[in-house]
Coordinates of C-alpha atoms and ligand atoms in Angstrom, one line a residue:
M18 CA 86.2 166.3 -117.1
K19 CA 89.4 164.5 -117.6
N20 CA 90.8 161.1 -117.8
I21 CA 93.3 160.6 -115.6
C22 CA 95.1 157.2 -114.3
V23 CA 97.1 157.2 -110.9
I24 CA 100.1 154.7 -110.4
G25 CA 99.9 153.8 -106.7
T26 CA 97.5 153.0 -104.2
G27 CA 99.2 154.2 -101.3
Y28 CA 98.2 157.6 -99.0
V29 CA 99.1 159.8 -101.6
G30 CA 97.8 157.7 -104.8
L31 CA 94.6 156.6 -103.2
V32 CA 93.4 160.1 -101.6
N33 CA 94.4 162.2 -105.1
G34 CA 93.0 159.6 -107.2
T35 CA 89.9 159.7 -105.4
C36 CA 89.3 163.3 -104.4
F37 CA 90.2 163.9 -108.7
A38 CA 87.4 161.5 -109.4
D39 CA 84.8 163.7 -106.8
L40 CA 85.8 166.9 -108.8
G41 CA 84.2 165.2 -111.8
N42 CA 86.9 163.5 -113.8
N43 CA 87.2 159.8 -114.8
V44 CA 90.5 158.2 -112.9
I45 CA 91.7 154.4 -112.7
T46 CA 94.1 153.5 -110.3
V47 CA 96.6 151.3 -110.8
D48 CA 98.8 149.1 -108.3
I49 CA 100.5 146.0 -109.1
D50 CA 99.3 144.4 -106.0
E51 CA 96.7 142.1 -106.8
N52 CA 95.7 141.8 -103.2
K53 CA 95.3 145.7 -102.5
I54 CA 93.2 146.3 -105.5
A55 CA 91.0 143.3 -104.7
A56 CA 90.4 144.6 -101.4
L57 CA 89.6 148.1 -103.1
K58 CA 87.0 146.3 -105.4
R59 CA 85.3 144.7 -102.2
G60 CA 85.1 148.2 -100.8
E61 CA 87.8 147.8 -98.5
M62 CA 90.6 150.2 -97.6
P63 CA 94.2 149.4 -97.3
I64 CA 95.0 152.3 -95.1
Y65 CA 92.6 154.3 -91.8
E66 CA 92.3 157.9 -93.3
P67 CA 88.8 159.5 -91.8
G68 CA 86.4 160.1 -94.8
L69 CA 88.3 158.3 -97.4
K70 CA 85.9 155.4 -97.5
E71 CA 83.0 157.3 -98.1
I72 CA 84.3 159.3 -100.7
V73 CA 86.0 155.6 -102.4
E74 CA 82.0 154.6 -102.5
R75 CA 80.7 157.6 -104.0
N76 CA 82.9 158.4 -106.4
V77 CA 83.0 154.3 -107.5
K78 CA 79.4 153.8 -107.5
A79 CA 79.2 157.0 -109.8
G80 CA 81.6 155.2 -112.3
R81 CA 84.2 157.6 -111.8
L82 CA 86.7 155.8 -110.0
K83 CA 88.2 152.1 -110.7
F84 CA 90.9 149.8 -109.9
T85 CA 92.7 147.7 -112.1
T86 CA 96.2 146.0 -111.8
S87 CA 96.8 146.2 -115.4
Y88 CA 98.8 149.5 -116.7
A89 CA 97.2 148.5 -120.4
E90 CA 93.7 149.6 -119.1
G91 CA 95.2 152.4 -116.7
L92 CA 96.6 154.1 -119.7
K93 CA 94.1 153.5 -122.4
D94 CA 92.0 156.7 -122.6
A95 CA 94.7 159.1 -119.8
E96 CA 95.5 162.2 -120.9
F97 CA 97.3 162.5 -117.7
V98 CA 99.2 159.8 -115.7
F99 CA 100.4 160.2 -111.9
I100 CA 103.4 158.1 -110.4
C101 CA 102.2 158.0 -106.9
V102 CA 104.2 155.1 -105.8
G103 CA 106.7 155.1 -102.3
T104 CA 110.1 156.2 -102.0
P105 CA 111.2 154.9 -98.9
E106 CA 114.6 155.3 -97.4
G107 CA 117.7 153.6 -98.5
V108 CA 121.2 153.7 -97.7
D109 CA 122.6 156.7 -95.9
G110 CA 119.1 158.1 -96.0
E111 CA 119.1 158.0 -99.6
A112 CA 115.8 157.8 -101.0
D113 CA 115.3 154.0 -102.9
L114 CA 114.1 154.9 -106.6
K115 CA 113.3 151.6 -107.4
Y116 CA 109.3 152.0 -107.3
V117 CA 109.5 155.3 -109.6
R118 CA 112.1 153.7 -111.9
A119 CA 109.7 150.8 -112.3
A120 CA 106.5 152.8 -113.2
A121 CA 108.4 155.3 -115.3
E122 CA 109.4 152.2 -117.3
T123 CA 106.0 150.7 -117.7
I124 CA 104.7 153.2 -118.9
A125 CA 107.4 153.8 -121.4
K126 CA 106.8 150.7 -122.6
T127 CA 102.6 150.4 -122.0
M128 CA 102.0 154.3 -123.6
D129 CA 100.1 154.0 -127.2
H130 CA 99.6 158.0 -127.4
P131 CA 100.7 161.1 -125.8
L132 CA 100.9 161.8 -122.2
I133 CA 101.5 164.0 -119.3
V134 CA 103.4 162.0 -116.5
I135 CA 102.9 163.9 -113.2
N136 CA 105.6 163.0 -110.4
K137 CA 103.6 162.8 -107.1
S138 CA 105.7 161.1 -105.3
T139 CA 108.5 163.0 -102.9
V140 CA 111.6 162.1 -105.1
P141 CA 115.6 163.7 -105.0
V142 CA 115.6 166.8 -107.2
G143 CA 116.6 165.8 -110.5
T144 CA 114.2 163.2 -110.5
G145 CA 111.9 164.4 -112.6
D146 CA 114.9 164.8 -115.7
W147 CA 115.4 161.1 -115.0
V148 CA 112.1 160.0 -115.4
A149 CA 112.0 161.5 -118.4
D150 CA 114.9 159.9 -119.6
I151 CA 113.8 156.5 -118.5
I152 CA 110.5 156.8 -120.6
R153 CA 112.3 158.1 -123.4
K154 CA 114.8 154.6 -123.4
N155 CA 112.1 152.2 -122.8
Q156 CA 109.7 153.3 -125.3
P157 CA 109.5 150.5 -128.3
K158 CA 108.7 153.7 -130.6
P159 CA 108.9 157.7 -130.2
I160 CA 105.8 159.1 -128.7
D161 CA 105.4 162.2 -127.5
F162 CA 105.0 162.8 -123.5
S163 CA 106.1 165.7 -121.0
V164 CA 107.2 165.2 -117.4
V165 CA 105.7 167.5 -114.5
S166 CA 106.6 167.4 -111.1
C167 CA 103.6 168.3 -108.6
P168 CA 104.7 167.6 -105.1
E169 CA 102.3 166.1 -102.5
F170 CA 101.5 168.1 -99.1
L171 CA 99.0 165.9 -97.9
R172 CA 99.0 164.7 -93.9
E173 CA 98.1 161.7 -93.0
G174 CA 94.5 161.9 -90.7
S175 CA 93.7 164.7 -92.7
A176 CA 94.1 164.2 -96.1
V177 CA 91.2 164.5 -97.9
A178 CA 90.4 168.0 -96.7
D179 CA 94.2 169.0 -97.4
F180 CA 93.6 168.2 -101.0
M181 CA 90.1 169.9 -101.1
Q182 CA 91.2 173.1 -99.6
T183 CA 94.8 173.0 -100.4
D184 CA 97.1 175.9 -99.4
R185 CA 98.9 175.8 -103.1
T186 CA 99.4 173.5 -105.9
V187 CA 103.7 173.3 -107.1
L188 CA 104.0 172.6 -110.7
G189 CA 107.2 172.3 -111.9
S190 CA 108.1 171.3 -115.6
L191 CA 110.2 172.7 -118.8
D192 CA 106.9 172.4 -121.1
Q193 CA 104.5 175.6 -120.3
H194 CA 101.6 173.6 -121.9
A195 CA 101.7 170.3 -120.1
A196 CA 102.0 172.4 -117.2
E197 CA 99.4 174.7 -118.0
A198 CA 97.3 171.0 -118.4
V199 CA 97.8 170.3 -115.3
A200 CA 97.1 173.4 -113.5
Q201 CA 93.4 173.1 -115.1
L202 CA 92.8 170.0 -113.3
Y203 CA 93.5 172.0 -110.0
L204 CA 91.6 175.2 -110.8
P205 CA 88.5 173.9 -108.9
L206 CA 90.3 173.9 -105.8
R207 CA 90.9 177.6 -106.0
A208 CA 94.3 178.1 -104.4
P209 CA 97.3 179.7 -105.7
I210 CA 99.2 177.6 -108.3
V211 CA 103.1 178.1 -108.1
M212 CA 104.8 177.5 -111.8
T213 CA 108.6 176.5 -111.6
D214 CA 110.9 174.3 -113.5
L215 CA 111.3 170.3 -112.4
R216 CA 114.2 170.7 -110.1
T217 CA 112.7 173.5 -108.2
A218 CA 109.5 171.5 -107.5
E219 CA 111.3 168.9 -106.4
M220 CA 113.0 171.4 -103.9
I221 CA 110.0 173.0 -102.8
K222 CA 108.7 169.8 -101.7
Y223 CA 112.1 169.1 -99.2
A224 CA 112.6 172.4 -98.3
S225 CA 108.7 172.6 -96.9
N226 CA 109.3 169.3 -95.2
A227 CA 112.7 170.0 -93.6
F228 CA 111.5 173.5 -92.5
L229 CA 108.3 172.1 -90.6
A230 CA 110.8 169.4 -88.8
T231 CA 112.9 172.5 -88.3
R232 CA 110.4 174.1 -86.2
L233 CA 109.5 170.9 -84.5
S234 CA 113.0 170.3 -83.6
F235 CA 113.2 173.9 -82.7
I236 CA 110.4 173.8 -80.0
N237 CA 111.5 170.3 -79.0
E238 CA 114.8 171.8 -77.7
I239 CA 113.1 174.9 -76.3
S240 CA 111.0 172.4 -74.3
I241 CA 113.9 171.0 -72.6
I242 CA 115.4 174.4 -71.8
C243 CA 111.7 175.2 -70.4
E244 CA 112.3 172.3 -68.2
K245 CA 115.6 173.4 -66.8
L246 CA 114.6 176.9 -66.1
G247 CA 111.3 176.3 -64.9
A248 CA 109.2 178.2 -68.0
D249 CA 106.3 176.3 -69.7
V250 CA 106.6 175.6 -73.2
I251 CA 102.9 175.7 -74.3
E252 CA 102.9 179.5 -73.3
V253 CA 105.6 180.4 -74.5
A254 CA 104.8 179.0 -78.1
Q255 CA 101.3 180.7 -77.6
G256 CA 103.1 184.0 -76.7
M257 CA 105.3 183.6 -79.9
G258 CA 102.7 182.5 -82.1
F259 CA 101.1 185.6 -82.2
D260 CA 103.8 187.2 -84.2
K261 CA 102.6 187.0 -87.5
R262 CA 106.0 186.8 -88.8
I263 CA 106.0 183.3 -86.9
G264 CA 102.2 181.7 -86.5
H265 CA 100.9 179.2 -84.6
H266 CA 101.2 176.0 -86.6
F267 CA 104.4 173.4 -85.8
L268 CA 105.1 174.7 -82.6
Q269 CA 103.5 172.0 -80.3
A270 CA 106.5 170.3 -78.2
G271 CA 106.1 166.4 -77.8
V272 CA 108.0 163.3 -78.6
G273 CA 109.3 164.1 -81.8
Y274 CA 108.1 164.0 -85.2
G275 CA 107.4 160.6 -86.7
G276 CA 105.8 159.4 -90.0
S277 CA 106.6 158.7 -93.3
C278 CA 107.7 162.0 -94.8
F279 CA 109.4 164.1 -92.2
P280 CA 112.1 161.5 -90.9
K281 CA 113.0 160.2 -94.6
D282 CA 112.9 163.8 -96.3
V283 CA 114.9 165.4 -94.1
A284 CA 117.5 162.6 -94.0
A285 CA 117.4 162.5 -97.9
L286 CA 117.7 166.5 -98.0
A287 CA 120.9 166.1 -95.9
H288 CA 122.2 163.0 -97.7
M289 CA 121.6 164.9 -101.1
A290 CA 123.4 168.3 -99.7
Q291 CA 126.5 166.0 -98.7
T292 CA 126.6 164.4 -101.9
H293 CA 127.2 167.3 -103.7
G294 CA 129.9 168.4 -101.1
M295 CA 127.9 170.6 -98.3
H296 CA 127.8 170.0 -94.6
P297 CA 124.0 170.2 -93.9
Q298 CA 124.7 171.4 -90.3
L299 CA 120.9 172.5 -89.7
L300 CA 119.4 169.3 -91.0
H301 CA 121.6 167.0 -88.7
A302 CA 120.7 169.1 -85.9
V303 CA 117.0 168.7 -86.4
M304 CA 117.6 165.1 -86.7
E305 CA 119.7 164.8 -83.5
I306 CA 117.3 166.7 -81.5
N307 CA 114.4 164.5 -82.8
A308 CA 116.1 161.5 -82.0
F309 CA 116.9 162.7 -78.2
Q310 CA 113.3 164.1 -77.9
R311 CA 112.0 160.1 -78.1
K312 CA 115.3 158.9 -75.8
H313 CA 114.2 162.0 -73.6
V314 CA 110.6 160.1 -72.5
A315 CA 112.9 156.9 -71.2
L316 CA 115.1 158.8 -69.1
K317 CA 112.6 160.7 -67.5
L318 CA 110.6 157.5 -66.6
H319 CA 113.9 156.4 -65.5
D320 CA 114.5 159.1 -63.1
L321 CA 111.0 158.7 -61.7
L322 CA 111.7 154.9 -61.4
D323 CA 114.4 154.9 -59.2
G324 CA 116.9 154.5 -61.6
S325 CA 115.9 151.2 -62.9
L326 CA 112.8 150.4 -65.6
K327 CA 113.9 146.8 -65.3
G328 CA 110.8 144.6 -64.5
K329 CA 108.8 147.7 -64.1
T330 CA 105.2 148.1 -66.2
I331 CA 104.8 151.0 -68.1
G332 CA 101.4 151.5 -69.9
V333 CA 101.8 153.4 -73.5
L334 CA 98.7 155.2 -74.6
G335 CA 98.7 155.8 -78.4
L336 CA 101.3 153.5 -80.8
A337 CA 100.5 155.8 -83.9
F338 CA 103.1 158.1 -85.1
K339 CA 100.0 160.9 -84.7
E340 CA 96.3 160.9 -83.9
N341 CA 93.6 159.8 -86.7
T342 CA 96.1 157.3 -88.9
D343 CA 97.0 153.7 -88.5
D344 CA 100.4 154.8 -89.4
I345 CA 103.5 153.4 -87.4
R346 CA 105.9 154.6 -89.9
E347 CA 108.9 156.0 -87.6
S348 CA 106.3 156.2 -84.7
P349 CA 107.9 157.9 -81.6
A350 CA 106.0 155.7 -79.8
L351 CA 107.5 152.5 -80.8
A352 CA 110.7 154.3 -80.5
I353 CA 110.1 154.8 -76.8
I354 CA 108.6 151.4 -76.3
T355 CA 111.6 149.9 -78.1
H356 CA 113.6 151.8 -75.6
L357 CA 111.8 150.4 -72.7
L358 CA 112.0 146.8 -73.8
E359 CA 115.6 147.1 -74.4
Q360 CA 115.7 148.6 -70.3
G361 CA 114.1 145.7 -69.1
A362 CA 110.4 146.7 -68.5
I363 CA 107.2 145.4 -69.5
V364 CA 105.1 147.3 -72.0
K365 CA 101.2 147.4 -72.3
A366 CA 100.0 149.3 -74.5
Y367 CA 96.5 150.7 -76.5
D368 CA 95.7 152.6 -79.8
P369 CA 92.3 152.8 -81.4
V370 CA 93.3 151.9 -84.5
A371 CA 96.8 151.3 -84.7
M372 CA 97.3 148.0 -82.4
E373 CA 97.4 145.5 -85.2
N374 CA 100.0 147.2 -87.2
A375 CA 102.2 147.7 -84.2
L376 CA 101.9 144.6 -82.6
E377 CA 102.8 142.8 -85.9
E378 CA 106.3 145.1 -85.4
I379 CA 106.8 144.9 -81.9
P380 CA 105.4 141.2 -80.8
A381 CA 106.6 141.9 -77.0
I382 CA 104.0 144.5 -76.6
N383 CA 101.2 143.4 -74.3
G384 CA 97.8 144.8 -76.2
C385 CA 95.1 146.0 -74.2
A386 CA 91.4 146.7 -75.3
D387 CA 91.2 150.3 -73.9
P388 CA 93.2 152.9 -72.0
Y389 CA 92.2 151.6 -68.6
E390 CA 93.3 148.0 -69.2
V391 CA 97.0 149.8 -70.1
A392 CA 96.7 151.6 -66.4
K393 CA 96.4 148.8 -64.7
D394 CA 99.1 147.8 -62.3
A395 CA 101.0 150.1 -64.7
D396 CA 104.2 151.6 -62.4
A397 CA 103.7 154.3 -64.8
L398 CA 101.6 155.5 -67.7
V399 CA 103.2 157.2 -70.9
I400 CA 101.0 159.3 -73.5
A401 CA 102.5 158.8 -76.9
T402 CA 100.0 159.9 -79.4
P403 CA 97.6 162.7 -79.0
W404 CA 94.2 160.7 -79.7
N405 CA 91.1 162.5 -78.9
E406 CA 90.1 159.7 -76.5
F407 CA 92.8 159.9 -74.4
K408 CA 92.1 164.1 -73.8
Q409 CA 89.1 163.0 -71.4
L410 CA 89.8 159.7 -69.6
D411 CA 88.4 159.3 -66.0
M412 CA 91.7 160.4 -64.3
V413 CA 90.6 159.2 -60.7
R414 CA 89.7 155.7 -62.2
I415 CA 93.2 155.5 -64.0
R416 CA 95.4 156.7 -60.9
D417 CA 93.2 154.4 -58.6
M418 CA 94.3 151.5 -61.1
M419 CA 97.9 152.2 -61.1
K420 CA 100.7 150.6 -59.3
T421 CA 102.3 153.8 -58.8
P422 CA 100.3 157.3 -60.0
I423 CA 103.2 158.3 -62.5
L424 CA 102.0 160.0 -65.7
L425 CA 104.2 161.2 -68.8
D426 CA 102.4 163.3 -71.1
G427 CA 104.5 163.3 -74.0
R428 CA 102.1 165.3 -76.1
N429 CA 101.2 167.9 -73.1
I430 CA 97.3 166.6 -73.5
Y431 CA 96.5 167.3 -69.5
E432 CA 96.6 170.4 -67.6
P433 CA 100.0 169.7 -64.7
R434 CA 98.2 171.6 -61.9
I435 CA 95.1 169.3 -62.3
M436 CA 97.2 166.3 -62.4
Q437 CA 99.0 167.2 -59.3
S438 CA 96.2 168.1 -57.7
L439 CA 94.7 164.4 -58.3
G440 CA 98.0 163.0 -57.1
F441 CA 99.3 162.2 -59.9
T442 CA 103.4 163.0 -60.4
Y443 CA 103.3 164.4 -63.4
R444 CA 105.7 165.5 -66.1
G445 CA 104.5 166.9 -69.5
V446 CA 107.3 167.8 -72.2
G447 CA 109.0 171.7 -71.6
R448 CA 106.2 172.2 -68.4
G449 CA 109.1 173.3 -66.3
Y450 CA 106.6 175.4 -64.1
D451 CA 105.2 172.8 -61.7
G452 CA 102.3 175.1 -60.6
A453 CA 103.8 175.3 -57.0
G454 CA 106.3 177.6 -58.1
N455 CA 109.1 174.8 -58.7
S456 CA 110.7 173.7 -61.7
Q457 CA 110.2 170.0 -62.3
P458 CA 112.2 168.1 -59.8
G459 CA 114.8 165.5 -61.8
D460 CA 114.5 167.1 -65.4
Ligands
UDX27 C1 103.5 165.8 -93.3 C2 103.6 166.8 -94.2 O1 103.0 167.6 -93.1 C3 102.8 167.0 -95.3 O2 102.8 168.4 -95.5 C4 103.3 166.0 -96.0 O3 103.2 165.8 -97.8 C5 103.9 164.9 -95.8 O4 104.8 164.8 -94.3 P1 102.5 164.0 -92.2 O5 103.3 162.8 -91.9 O6 101.0 162.9 -92.3 O7 102.4 165.2 -93.0 O8 102.2 164.4 -90.6 P2 102.2 165.9 -89.7 O9 100.9 166.5 -89.3 O10 102.8 167.2 -91.0 O11 102.7 165.7 -88.5 C6 104.2 164.9 -88.5 C7 104.8 164.7 -87.3 O12 105.4 165.8 -86.7 C8 104.0 163.7 -86.5 O13 104.8 163.1 -85.6 C9 103.3 164.6 -85.5 O14 102.6 164.5 -84.1 C10 104.2 165.9 -85.3 N1 104.0 167.1 -85.1 C11 103.2 167.7 -85.5 C12 104.5 167.6 -83.5 O15 105.4 167.1 -82.6 N2 104.3 169.0 -83.2 C13 103.1 169.5 -84.1 O16 102.8 171.3 -83.6 C14 102.8 169.3 -85.3

C-alpha cells in the first residue's frame, strides 16, 4: 500500500487514481475546480465511462479514495504525485502546457518532504526536464524530488479495463531508483515495464498515437480506392489482418479518427518536427486524409441528394467521437454536421449519452429522443458513431418513416446487400461492391 496524490480529475486522473485505489493504495485526487470536487464527493461522475462510477463508489466507501481542492491536503502524506492535467492544442498544433506549469509550480511551493513526481499528461518531448526545472526554481527551500514520465495509453470507453489489462507500462527517468519505485506500483498488473530515459518515454507516447492514427488514415485512404475500384474494405482489412506482422486492430475504415488524443498528438508531433527544421510529410498526409474522410460523407450526400443539401433534412445517429463515451472533442459526427449545416441542411440527431454536450456545442442540431424520431421524414440518414444500440434497429420501420430511404453508414455497421434488399440506397465506407457486381455509383 502506497500513498499517492493525483493532480487532475479528467479522464486520466480520475481513472488512474481510482484504479490505483482499487489495487489497495491510498489515493487522494486534487482538482482546483471546486464544482467538480463537490460533485465527486456527492458520487457524481464528471465523465461517462463504463464501470468507473462503481469502482469510485467502492473505493470511497473503503476509505482508499478521497477528493480535495487542496494541494496541501493532497501532498501531505504522498510519496508519489501524478500530474494528470490537460494539455490542450494551442497555436499551430503546439501543446499548451499552462496547466502542467501551474501544477508543477504549486507542487513545488507546497511540498514539504521528498516526492516522486510522475507525469502522465501527454507532453512535448523535453517537458520532463522542464517540469524538473520549474519545481527546482519554485521551491522555497530545496527538497529532493525526481521526475518520472509514465505516458498514458488508456482509451475512453474502455479506460478501466485498459488500466487493469495494460499491454505495457513505460517509465522514463534519469533517476533509476525513482523509476523502480514507480514500477512497484504497476507490478500487480503483471504487464511488461519498459524503462527508458525521460525524453524517450515522452516520444513513445507520441509515436504510438501517431502510428495508430497512420493506420487509420491508411485504411481510410484504401477505403476510398476500394470504392472506386469495386472492392470491399472490410474484407481487405480482414485479409490483411491475418498477417501477424499487420494484425487486425485499428483497421476499421470510417469517418476518420477523433477524440482528445489522436488529432492533438499528431498535430503536436508534426509541430515539434517542424520547429526542429524537419518536414514531417507522413504526419501531414495522415491529418489531410483524416480531414477529407469527414468531408467525404457530405460529398456523398450531396451526390445522392441531386447536388444540393439546401433545405434537406439529414438525420445523424451518434454524436460522440466514438461509442461508449460522452466525449465530443474532435468528433467526426460534429465535423460532418457543421459541414451539412453550412450547406443549408436541417440536421436532426440522437446520441445515447453525448446529446447534452453536442447541443451545447452546436445549438442548431434538432435533438431527438431516439433513432426512429431521427429517421422520421429525413431525406437521408447518416450513422456517425458505432453505438451498439444502432446495430439492430428495426430498419423496415426506419425505411418507412424516412422521406427517402438513403442510408449513409459511416461506420460500416450494416450489410450492404441486406440494406439494398430492404430498399435502401445504401452507402458504406469503402464498400465498393454493391452486391450486384457493380461498384457504387456516384462514388
Ligand atoms: C487513444 C489511444 O488509443 C490511447 O492509447 C491514448 O491514450 C488516447 O488516445 P481514444 O482517443 O480514447 O484513445 O480512442 P481510440 O479507441 O483509440 O479511437 C480513436 C479514434 O479512432 C476514434 O474516433 C475511433 O472511432 C477511431 N477508430 C478507431 C476508427 O475509426 N477505426 C478503428 O479501427 C479504431
